[in-house]
Coordinates of C-alpha atoms and ligand atoms in Angstrom, one line a residue:
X1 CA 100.3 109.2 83.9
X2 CA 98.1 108.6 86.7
X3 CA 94.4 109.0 86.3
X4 CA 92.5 111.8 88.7
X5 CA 90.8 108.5 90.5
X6 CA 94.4 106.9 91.1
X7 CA 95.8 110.3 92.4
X8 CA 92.8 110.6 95.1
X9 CA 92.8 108.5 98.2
X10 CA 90.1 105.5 96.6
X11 CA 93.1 103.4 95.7
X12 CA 94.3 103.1 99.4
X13 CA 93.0 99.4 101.8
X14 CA 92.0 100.0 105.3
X15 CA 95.2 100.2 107.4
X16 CA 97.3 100.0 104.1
X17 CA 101.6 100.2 105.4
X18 CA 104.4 101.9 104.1
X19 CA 106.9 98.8 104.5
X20 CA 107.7 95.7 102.9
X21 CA 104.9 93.2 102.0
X22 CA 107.9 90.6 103.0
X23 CA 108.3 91.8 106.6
X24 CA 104.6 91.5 107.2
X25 CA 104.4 88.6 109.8
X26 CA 107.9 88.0 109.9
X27 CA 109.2 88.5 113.7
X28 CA 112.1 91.2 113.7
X29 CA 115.3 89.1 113.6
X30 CA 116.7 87.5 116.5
X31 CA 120.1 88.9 116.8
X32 CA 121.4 88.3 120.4
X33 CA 122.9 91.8 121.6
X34 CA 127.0 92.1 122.3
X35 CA 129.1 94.9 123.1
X36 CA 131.4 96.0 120.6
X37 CA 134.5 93.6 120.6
X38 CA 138.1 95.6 120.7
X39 CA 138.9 93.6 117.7
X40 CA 138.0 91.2 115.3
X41 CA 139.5 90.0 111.8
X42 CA 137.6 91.4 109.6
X43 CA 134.6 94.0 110.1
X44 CA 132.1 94.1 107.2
X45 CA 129.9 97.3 106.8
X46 CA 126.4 96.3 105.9
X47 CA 123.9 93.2 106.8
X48 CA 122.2 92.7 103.1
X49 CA 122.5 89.6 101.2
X50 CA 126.6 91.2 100.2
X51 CA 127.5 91.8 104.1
X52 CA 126.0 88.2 105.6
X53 CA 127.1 86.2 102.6
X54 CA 130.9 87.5 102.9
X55 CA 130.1 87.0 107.1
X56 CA 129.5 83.3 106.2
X57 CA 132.5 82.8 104.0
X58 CA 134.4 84.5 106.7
X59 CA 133.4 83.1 109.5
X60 CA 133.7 79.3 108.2
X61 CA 137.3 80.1 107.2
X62 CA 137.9 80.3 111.1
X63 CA 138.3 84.8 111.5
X64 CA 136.7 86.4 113.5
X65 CA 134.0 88.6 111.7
X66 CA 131.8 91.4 112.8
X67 CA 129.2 93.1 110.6
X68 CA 127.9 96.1 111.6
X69 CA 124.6 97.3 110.2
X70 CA 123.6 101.0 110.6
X71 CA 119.9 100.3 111.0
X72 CA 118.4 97.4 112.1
X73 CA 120.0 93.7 110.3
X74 CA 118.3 93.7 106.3
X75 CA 117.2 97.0 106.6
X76 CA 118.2 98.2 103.0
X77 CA 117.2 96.5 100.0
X78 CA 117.3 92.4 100.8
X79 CA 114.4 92.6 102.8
X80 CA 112.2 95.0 100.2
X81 CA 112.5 93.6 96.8
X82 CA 110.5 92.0 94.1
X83 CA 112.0 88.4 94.3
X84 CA 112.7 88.2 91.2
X85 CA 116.1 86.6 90.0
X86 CA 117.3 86.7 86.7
X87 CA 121.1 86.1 85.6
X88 CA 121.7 89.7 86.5
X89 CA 124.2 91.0 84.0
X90 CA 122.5 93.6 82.1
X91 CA 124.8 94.6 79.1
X92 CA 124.2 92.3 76.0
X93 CA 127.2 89.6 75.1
X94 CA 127.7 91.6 72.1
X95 CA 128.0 95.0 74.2
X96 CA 130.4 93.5 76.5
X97 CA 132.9 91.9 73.7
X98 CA 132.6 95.3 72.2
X99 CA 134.0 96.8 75.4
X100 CA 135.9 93.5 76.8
X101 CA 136.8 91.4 74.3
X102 CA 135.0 87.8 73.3
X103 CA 136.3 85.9 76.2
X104 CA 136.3 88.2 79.0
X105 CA 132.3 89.2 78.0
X106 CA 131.9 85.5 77.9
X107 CA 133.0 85.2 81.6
X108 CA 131.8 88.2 82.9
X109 CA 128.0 86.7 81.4
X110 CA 129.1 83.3 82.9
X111 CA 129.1 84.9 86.4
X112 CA 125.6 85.6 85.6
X113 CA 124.4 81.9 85.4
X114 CA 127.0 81.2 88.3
X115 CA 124.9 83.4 90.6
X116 CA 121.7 82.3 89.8
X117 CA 122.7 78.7 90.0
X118 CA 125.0 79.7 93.5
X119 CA 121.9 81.1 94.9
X120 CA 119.8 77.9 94.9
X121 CA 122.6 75.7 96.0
X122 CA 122.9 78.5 99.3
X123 CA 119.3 77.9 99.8
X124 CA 119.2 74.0 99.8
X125 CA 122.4 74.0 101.2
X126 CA 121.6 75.9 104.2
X127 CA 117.9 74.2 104.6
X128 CA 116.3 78.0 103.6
X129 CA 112.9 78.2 103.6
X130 CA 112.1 81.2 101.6
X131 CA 109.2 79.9 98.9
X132 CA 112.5 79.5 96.5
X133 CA 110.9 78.5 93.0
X134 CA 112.8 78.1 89.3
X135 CA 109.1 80.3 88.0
X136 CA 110.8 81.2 84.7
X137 CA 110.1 84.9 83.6
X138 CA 107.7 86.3 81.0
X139 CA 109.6 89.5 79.4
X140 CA 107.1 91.3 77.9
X141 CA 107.9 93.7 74.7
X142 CA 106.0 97.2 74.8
X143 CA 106.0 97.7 71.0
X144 CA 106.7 95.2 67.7
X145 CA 110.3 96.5 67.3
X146 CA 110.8 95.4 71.1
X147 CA 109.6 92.4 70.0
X148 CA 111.7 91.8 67.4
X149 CA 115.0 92.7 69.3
X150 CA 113.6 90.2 72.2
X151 CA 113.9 87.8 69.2
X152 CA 117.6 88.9 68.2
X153 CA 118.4 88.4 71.6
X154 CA 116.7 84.7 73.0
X155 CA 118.2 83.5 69.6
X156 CA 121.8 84.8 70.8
X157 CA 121.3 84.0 74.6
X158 CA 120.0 80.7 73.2
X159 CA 123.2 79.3 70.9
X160 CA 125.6 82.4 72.2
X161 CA 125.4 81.6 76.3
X162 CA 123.3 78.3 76.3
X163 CA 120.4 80.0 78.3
X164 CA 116.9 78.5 77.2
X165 CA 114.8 81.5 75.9
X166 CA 111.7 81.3 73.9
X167 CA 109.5 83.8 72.0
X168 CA 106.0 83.9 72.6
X169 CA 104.3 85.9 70.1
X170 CA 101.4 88.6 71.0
X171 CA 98.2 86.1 69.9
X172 CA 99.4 82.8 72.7
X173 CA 100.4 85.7 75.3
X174 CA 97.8 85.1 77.4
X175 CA 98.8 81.5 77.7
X176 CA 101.5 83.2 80.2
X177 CA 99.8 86.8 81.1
X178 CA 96.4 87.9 81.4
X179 CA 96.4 91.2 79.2
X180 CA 96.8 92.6 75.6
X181 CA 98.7 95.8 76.2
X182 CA 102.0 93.5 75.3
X183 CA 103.3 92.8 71.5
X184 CA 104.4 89.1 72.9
X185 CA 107.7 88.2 74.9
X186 CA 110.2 86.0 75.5
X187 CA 110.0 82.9 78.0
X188 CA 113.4 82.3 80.3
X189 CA 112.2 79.0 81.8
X190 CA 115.4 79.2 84.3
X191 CA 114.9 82.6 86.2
X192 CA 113.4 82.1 89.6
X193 CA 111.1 83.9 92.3
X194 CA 111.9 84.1 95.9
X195 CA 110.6 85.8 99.1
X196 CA 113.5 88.0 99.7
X197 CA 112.7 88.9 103.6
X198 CA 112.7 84.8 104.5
X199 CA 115.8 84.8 102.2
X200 CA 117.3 87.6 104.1
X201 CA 116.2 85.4 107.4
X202 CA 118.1 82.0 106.6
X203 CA 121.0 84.1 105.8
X204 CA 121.4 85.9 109.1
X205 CA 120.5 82.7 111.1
X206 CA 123.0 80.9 108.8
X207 CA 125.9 83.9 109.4
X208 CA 125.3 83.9 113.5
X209 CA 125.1 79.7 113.3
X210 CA 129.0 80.5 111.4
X211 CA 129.9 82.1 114.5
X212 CA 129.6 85.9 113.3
X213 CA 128.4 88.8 115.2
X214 CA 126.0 90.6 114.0
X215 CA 125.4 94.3 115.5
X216 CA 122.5 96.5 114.4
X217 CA 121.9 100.0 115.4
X218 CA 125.7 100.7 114.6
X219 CA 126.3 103.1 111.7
X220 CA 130.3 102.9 110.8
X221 CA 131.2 106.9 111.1
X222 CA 134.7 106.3 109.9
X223 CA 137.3 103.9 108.8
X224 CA 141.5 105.0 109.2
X225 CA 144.7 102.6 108.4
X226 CA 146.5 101.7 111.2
X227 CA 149.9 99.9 111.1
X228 CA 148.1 96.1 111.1
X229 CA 144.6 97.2 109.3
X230 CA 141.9 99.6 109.8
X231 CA 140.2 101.3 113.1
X232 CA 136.3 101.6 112.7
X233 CA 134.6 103.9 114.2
X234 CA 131.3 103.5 115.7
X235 CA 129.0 106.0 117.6
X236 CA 129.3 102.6 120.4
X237 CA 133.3 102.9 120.0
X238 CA 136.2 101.9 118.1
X239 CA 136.8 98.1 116.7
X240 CA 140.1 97.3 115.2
X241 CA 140.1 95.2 112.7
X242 CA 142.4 92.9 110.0
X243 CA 139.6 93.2 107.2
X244 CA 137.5 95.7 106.6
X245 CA 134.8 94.4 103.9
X246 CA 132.3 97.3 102.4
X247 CA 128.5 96.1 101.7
X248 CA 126.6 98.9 100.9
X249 CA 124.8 99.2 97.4
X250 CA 122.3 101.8 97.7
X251 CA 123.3 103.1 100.8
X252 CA 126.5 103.7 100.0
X253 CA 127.8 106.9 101.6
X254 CA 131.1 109.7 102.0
X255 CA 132.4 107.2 104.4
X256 CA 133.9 105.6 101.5
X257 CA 134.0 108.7 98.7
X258 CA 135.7 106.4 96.3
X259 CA 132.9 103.6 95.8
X260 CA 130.1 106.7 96.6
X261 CA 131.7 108.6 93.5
X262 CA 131.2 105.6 91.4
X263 CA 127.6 104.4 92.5
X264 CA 124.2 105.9 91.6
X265 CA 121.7 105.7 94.3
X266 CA 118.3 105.2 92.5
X267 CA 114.8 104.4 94.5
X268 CA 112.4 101.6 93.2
X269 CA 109.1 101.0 94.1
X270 CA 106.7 98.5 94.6
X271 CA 103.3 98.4 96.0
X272 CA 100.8 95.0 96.6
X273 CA 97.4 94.5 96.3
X274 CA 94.5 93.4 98.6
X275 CA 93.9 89.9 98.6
X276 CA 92.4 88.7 95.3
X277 CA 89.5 86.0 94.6
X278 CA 91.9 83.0 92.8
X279 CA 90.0 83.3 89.9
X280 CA 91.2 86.7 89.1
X281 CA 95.1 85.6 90.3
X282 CA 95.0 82.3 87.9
X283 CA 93.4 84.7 84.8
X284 CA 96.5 86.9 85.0
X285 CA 99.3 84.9 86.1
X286 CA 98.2 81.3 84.6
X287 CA 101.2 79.8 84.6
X288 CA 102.8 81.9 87.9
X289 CA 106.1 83.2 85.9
X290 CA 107.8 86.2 87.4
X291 CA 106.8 89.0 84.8
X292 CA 108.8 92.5 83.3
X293 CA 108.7 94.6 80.1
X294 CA 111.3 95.9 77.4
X295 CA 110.3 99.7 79.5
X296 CA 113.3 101.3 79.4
X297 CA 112.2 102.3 83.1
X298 CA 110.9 99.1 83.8
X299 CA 108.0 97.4 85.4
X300 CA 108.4 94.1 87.2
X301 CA 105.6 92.0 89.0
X302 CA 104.2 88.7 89.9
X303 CA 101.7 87.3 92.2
X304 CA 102.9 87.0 96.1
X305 CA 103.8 82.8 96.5
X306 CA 100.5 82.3 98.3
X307 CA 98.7 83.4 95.2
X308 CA 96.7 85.7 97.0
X309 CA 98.2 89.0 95.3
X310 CA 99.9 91.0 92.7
X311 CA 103.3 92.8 93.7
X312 CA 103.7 95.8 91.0
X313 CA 107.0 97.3 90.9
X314 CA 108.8 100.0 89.1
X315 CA 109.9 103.7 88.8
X316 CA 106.6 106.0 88.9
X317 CA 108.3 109.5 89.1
X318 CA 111.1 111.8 87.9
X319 CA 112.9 112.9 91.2
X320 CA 112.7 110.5 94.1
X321 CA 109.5 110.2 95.9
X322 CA 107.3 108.8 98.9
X323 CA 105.4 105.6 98.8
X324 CA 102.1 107.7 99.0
X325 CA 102.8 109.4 95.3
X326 CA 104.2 106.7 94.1
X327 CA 101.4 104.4 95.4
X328 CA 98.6 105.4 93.3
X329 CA 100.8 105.8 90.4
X330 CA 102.0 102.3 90.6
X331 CA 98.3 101.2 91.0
X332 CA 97.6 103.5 87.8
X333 CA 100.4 101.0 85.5
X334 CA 99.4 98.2 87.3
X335 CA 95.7 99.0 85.8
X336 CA 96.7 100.2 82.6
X337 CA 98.4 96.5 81.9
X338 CA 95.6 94.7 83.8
X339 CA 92.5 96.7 83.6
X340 CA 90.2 94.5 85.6
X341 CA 92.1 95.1 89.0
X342 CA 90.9 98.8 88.7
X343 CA 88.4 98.5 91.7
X344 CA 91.3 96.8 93.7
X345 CA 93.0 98.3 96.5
X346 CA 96.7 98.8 97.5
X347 CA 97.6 97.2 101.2
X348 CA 101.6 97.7 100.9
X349 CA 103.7 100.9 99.3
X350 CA 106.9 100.6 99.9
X351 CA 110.7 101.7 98.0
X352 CA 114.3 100.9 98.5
X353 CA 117.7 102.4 97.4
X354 CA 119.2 100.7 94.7
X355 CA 123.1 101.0 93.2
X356 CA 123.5 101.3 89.4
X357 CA 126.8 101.8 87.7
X358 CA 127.8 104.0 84.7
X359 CA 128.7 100.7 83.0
X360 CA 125.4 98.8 83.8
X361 CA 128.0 95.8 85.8
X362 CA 128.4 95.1 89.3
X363 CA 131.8 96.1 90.9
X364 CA 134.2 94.2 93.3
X365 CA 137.7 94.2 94.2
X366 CA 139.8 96.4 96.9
X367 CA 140.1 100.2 97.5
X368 CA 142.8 101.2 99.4
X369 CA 143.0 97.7 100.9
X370 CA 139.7 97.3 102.1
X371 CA 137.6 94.9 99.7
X372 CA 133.7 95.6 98.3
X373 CA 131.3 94.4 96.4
X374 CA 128.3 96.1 95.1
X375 CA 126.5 98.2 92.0
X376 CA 124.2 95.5 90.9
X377 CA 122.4 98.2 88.5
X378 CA 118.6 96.6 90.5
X379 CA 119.6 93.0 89.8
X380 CA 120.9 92.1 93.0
X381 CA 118.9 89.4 94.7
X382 CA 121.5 86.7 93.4
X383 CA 124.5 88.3 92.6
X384 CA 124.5 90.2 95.8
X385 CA 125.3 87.5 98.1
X386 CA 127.3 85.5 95.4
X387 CA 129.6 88.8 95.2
X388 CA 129.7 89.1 98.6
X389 CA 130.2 85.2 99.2
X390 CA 133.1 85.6 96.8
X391 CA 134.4 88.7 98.9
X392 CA 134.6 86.5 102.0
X393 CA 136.6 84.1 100.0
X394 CA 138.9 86.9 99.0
X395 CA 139.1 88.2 102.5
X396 CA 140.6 84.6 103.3
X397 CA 143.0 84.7 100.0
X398 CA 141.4 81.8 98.6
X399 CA 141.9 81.5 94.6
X400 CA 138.0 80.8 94.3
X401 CA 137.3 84.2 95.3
X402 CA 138.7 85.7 92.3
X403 CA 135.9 86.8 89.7
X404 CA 135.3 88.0 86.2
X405 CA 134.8 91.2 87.2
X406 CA 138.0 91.0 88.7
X407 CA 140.4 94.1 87.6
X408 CA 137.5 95.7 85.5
X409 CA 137.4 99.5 85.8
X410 CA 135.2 101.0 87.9
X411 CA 133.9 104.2 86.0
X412 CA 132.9 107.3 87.1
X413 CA 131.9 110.6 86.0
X414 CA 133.9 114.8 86.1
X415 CA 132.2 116.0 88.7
X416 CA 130.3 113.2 90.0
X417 CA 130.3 113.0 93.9
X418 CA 127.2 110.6 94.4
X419 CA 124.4 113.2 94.0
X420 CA 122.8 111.7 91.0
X421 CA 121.3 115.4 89.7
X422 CA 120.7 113.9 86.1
X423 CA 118.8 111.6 87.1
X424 CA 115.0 113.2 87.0
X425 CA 115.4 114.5 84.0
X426 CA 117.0 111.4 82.2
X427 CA 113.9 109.5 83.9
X428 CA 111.7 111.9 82.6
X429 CA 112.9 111.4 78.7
X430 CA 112.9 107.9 79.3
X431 CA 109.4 107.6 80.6
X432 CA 108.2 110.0 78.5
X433 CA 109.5 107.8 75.1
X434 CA 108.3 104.7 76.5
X435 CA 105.1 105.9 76.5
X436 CA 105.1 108.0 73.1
X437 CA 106.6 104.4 71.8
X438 CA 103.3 102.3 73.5
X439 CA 100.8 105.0 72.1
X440 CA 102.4 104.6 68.9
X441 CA 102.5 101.1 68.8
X442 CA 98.8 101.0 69.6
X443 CA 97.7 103.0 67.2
X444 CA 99.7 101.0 64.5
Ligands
FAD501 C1 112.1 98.0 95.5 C2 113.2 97.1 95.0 C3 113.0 96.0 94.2 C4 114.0 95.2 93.8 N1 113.7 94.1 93.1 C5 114.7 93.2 92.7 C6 114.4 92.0 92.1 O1 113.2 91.7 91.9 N2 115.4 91.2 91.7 C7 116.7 91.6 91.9 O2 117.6 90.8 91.5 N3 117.0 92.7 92.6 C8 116.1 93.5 93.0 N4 116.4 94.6 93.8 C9 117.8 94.9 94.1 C10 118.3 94.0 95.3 O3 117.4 94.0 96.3 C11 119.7 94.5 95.8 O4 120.5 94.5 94.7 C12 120.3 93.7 96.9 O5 119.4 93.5 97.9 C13 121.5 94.4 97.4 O6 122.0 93.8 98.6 P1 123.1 94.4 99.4 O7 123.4 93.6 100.6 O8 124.3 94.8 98.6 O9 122.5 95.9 99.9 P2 121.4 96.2 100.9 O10 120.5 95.1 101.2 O11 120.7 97.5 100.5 O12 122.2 96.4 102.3 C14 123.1 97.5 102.5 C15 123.1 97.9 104.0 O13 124.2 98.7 104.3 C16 123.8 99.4 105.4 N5 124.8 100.6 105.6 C17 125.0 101.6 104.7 N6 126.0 102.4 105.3 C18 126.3 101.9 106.5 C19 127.2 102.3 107.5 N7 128.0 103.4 107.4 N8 127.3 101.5 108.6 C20 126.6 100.4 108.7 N9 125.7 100.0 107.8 C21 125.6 100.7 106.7 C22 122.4 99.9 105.1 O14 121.7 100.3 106.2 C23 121.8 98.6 104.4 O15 121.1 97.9 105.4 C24 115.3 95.5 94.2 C25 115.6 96.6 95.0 C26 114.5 97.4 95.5 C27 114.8 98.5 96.4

């Protein structure tokens, strides 16, 4: 809960912003400005890291591709993340044999590595500079018993999935994190740190160097069959089009009421610090790792590439909020974990829309012949654009396209239309027990 101090204004920098920390500095995109073509072969809806990455594929493969981006290009979520990439699969191996059986959970946590690996080859592939960095993650455990399933679990990632995990217990923790509030953690020497926004960058400059268009300011209103493919609407006009490619995530809307009905929008938050003195930097991120706890709602962080701050992120509130509340809240954590940044101030608030699923995986395949990709449950950063590269290989029938994820149900809920109502109130109990279960274990 945040203090009286972090709910008053003394938390704020001089001329502190409500947008990305990424987009500071970082010209606005350089997207030359066409009129809407009569029609293309294949239209995809959304510029993220899903819509550019299918553009690529698409474009390569010699059809003519148009995204269309109803804000300006990497408005939602690429540009306004934590750079932090992990293998991205969220249910357990053991969860998903349970539900899949052994070899389909072992391919569907293969797609995992796949992305992360993918990612790195995109970005030395296409000459990206975006401060892209194997950082390896510290996951820190809120209580012993986390602890002690973080151990279960790096033993099984270890010999069941060949991922390199190792435990650090509570007494060499500061070896990888300057604080004590933590119970140990596991190591993942292979998860990497990236600046999304210069991620975002390469990507469009790669997708316009394919020979896509790229149009911002151009909200799809509507979407109908037509005897040879689809007619999109546009408030600039009508595009026909072969392909029709949906990219989302969090932003998902009725314009497709099938994907909306299966998609929970969910906002995360991050704010970053002033500039801090490199003493203070090298204290609580000694060895630079991308951090995150066992929270159920999570807090993720690191220091910015330059070293010169701390970018806290997380979910600070019930019901969805502004950057201003959850600002000083954020701060609040941020000082509860590392209690000497107290007299620091906050110079970025900013939040995003993210897509979970009601079976914690990402979903892609075809809806009523148009193809998407999205649901990446807050993991997106890699398997967003290896999703959506995979799209744009299915959009050109290519056998590679095909995924693990291919023919998986995508769940929904009676009822459920895309208004996620029990959401504040299963946020609530959550944050509620992770704290009860932190007291606990520091009283213990
Ligand atoms: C604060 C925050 C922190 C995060 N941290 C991490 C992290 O550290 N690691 C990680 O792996 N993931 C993280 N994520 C998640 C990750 O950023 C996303 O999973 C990923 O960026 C999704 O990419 P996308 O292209 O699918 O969607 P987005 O980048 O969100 O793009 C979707 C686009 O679709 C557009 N759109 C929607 N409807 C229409 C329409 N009708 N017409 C035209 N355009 C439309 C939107 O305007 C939007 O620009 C974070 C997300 C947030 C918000």
């Amino acid at each position: 809960m945040a203090s009286a101090q972090h709910q008053g204004r003394d938390v704020w920098g001089a001329g502190w912003k409500d947008s990305s920390y990424w987009l500071d500095g970082l010209s606005p995109p350089d997207v030359p400005v066409v009129d809407l073509p009569a029609r293309v072969d294949v239209v995809i809806v959304g510029s993220g890291y899903t819509g550019l990455n299918a553009a690529i594929e698409t474009a390569r493969g010699g059809r003519s591709t148009l995204v269309l981006e109803a804000e300006t290009p990497g408005w939602g979520c690429s540009t306004r993340n934590g750079g932090q990439i992990s293998t991205s699969i969220k249910p357990s191996l053991e969860k998903l044999t349970a539900r899949h059986g052994a070899d389909r959970a072992q391919a569907i946590r293969g797609e995992g590595k796949a992305a992360l690996a993918w990612i790195e080859e995109r970005i030395t592939a296409e000459g990206i500079a975006c401060d892209f960095r194997r950082a390896g993650r510290f996951h820190a455990a809120h209580t012993p018993a986390a602890y002690e399933v973080l151990a279960r679990e790096a033993d099984a990632l270890t010999r069941g999935e060949g991922v390199e995990a190792h435990m650090i217990p509570r007494d060499q923790q500061r070896r990888e994190l300057g604080t004590d509030v933590y119970h140990g953690g596991t190591l993942v020497p292979s998860h990497a740190a990236v600046n999304p926004a210069l991620y975002h960058h390469g990507l469009l400059r790669t997708a316009l160097n394919a020979g896509a268009q790229v149009l911002g300011q151009t909200p799809v209103t509507a979407i109908t069959r037509t005897a040879t493919g689809y007619e999109v609407q546009t408030p600039r006009g009508k595009v026909l089009a072969r392909d029709v490619a949906i990219a989302t995530n969090g932003y998902t809307t009725g314009l497709t009421p099938w994907q909306q009905r299966r998609v929970i929008p969910i906002g995360s938050y991050v704010i970053a610090t002033e500039p801090l003195p490199k003493e203070t930097i090298d204290r609580l991120f000694p060895t630079d790792r991308i951090a995150s706890d066992t929270c159920k709602v999570v807090y993720y962080y690191r220091a910015s590439p330059d070293r010169t701050r701390i970018l806290f992120g997380g979910r600070v509130s019930a019901a969805e909020t502004d950057p201003r509340i959850s600002g000083p809240r954020l701060h609040a954590d941020m000082c509860r974990i590392f209690p000497e940044l107290s007299g620091t101030r906050i110079s970025h608030s900013w939040m995003g829309t993210v897509a979970y699923t009601f079976d914690e995986l990402a979903h892609t395949g075809t809806h009523d012949g148009m193809h998407y990709a999205m649901g990446y449950c807050g993991s997106g950063v890699s398997m967003a654009g290896y999703l959506g590269m995979r799209m744009g290989q299915k959009v050109l029938g290519l056998a590679e396209g095909r995924t693990a994820f291919e023919g998986l149900p995508f769940p929904t809920r009676p009822f459920y239309t895309g208004r996620p109502w029990f959401l504040p109130a299963a946020v609530a109990w959550y944050r509620w027990n992770d704290t009860r279960q932190r007291e606990r274990a520091m009283v213990g």
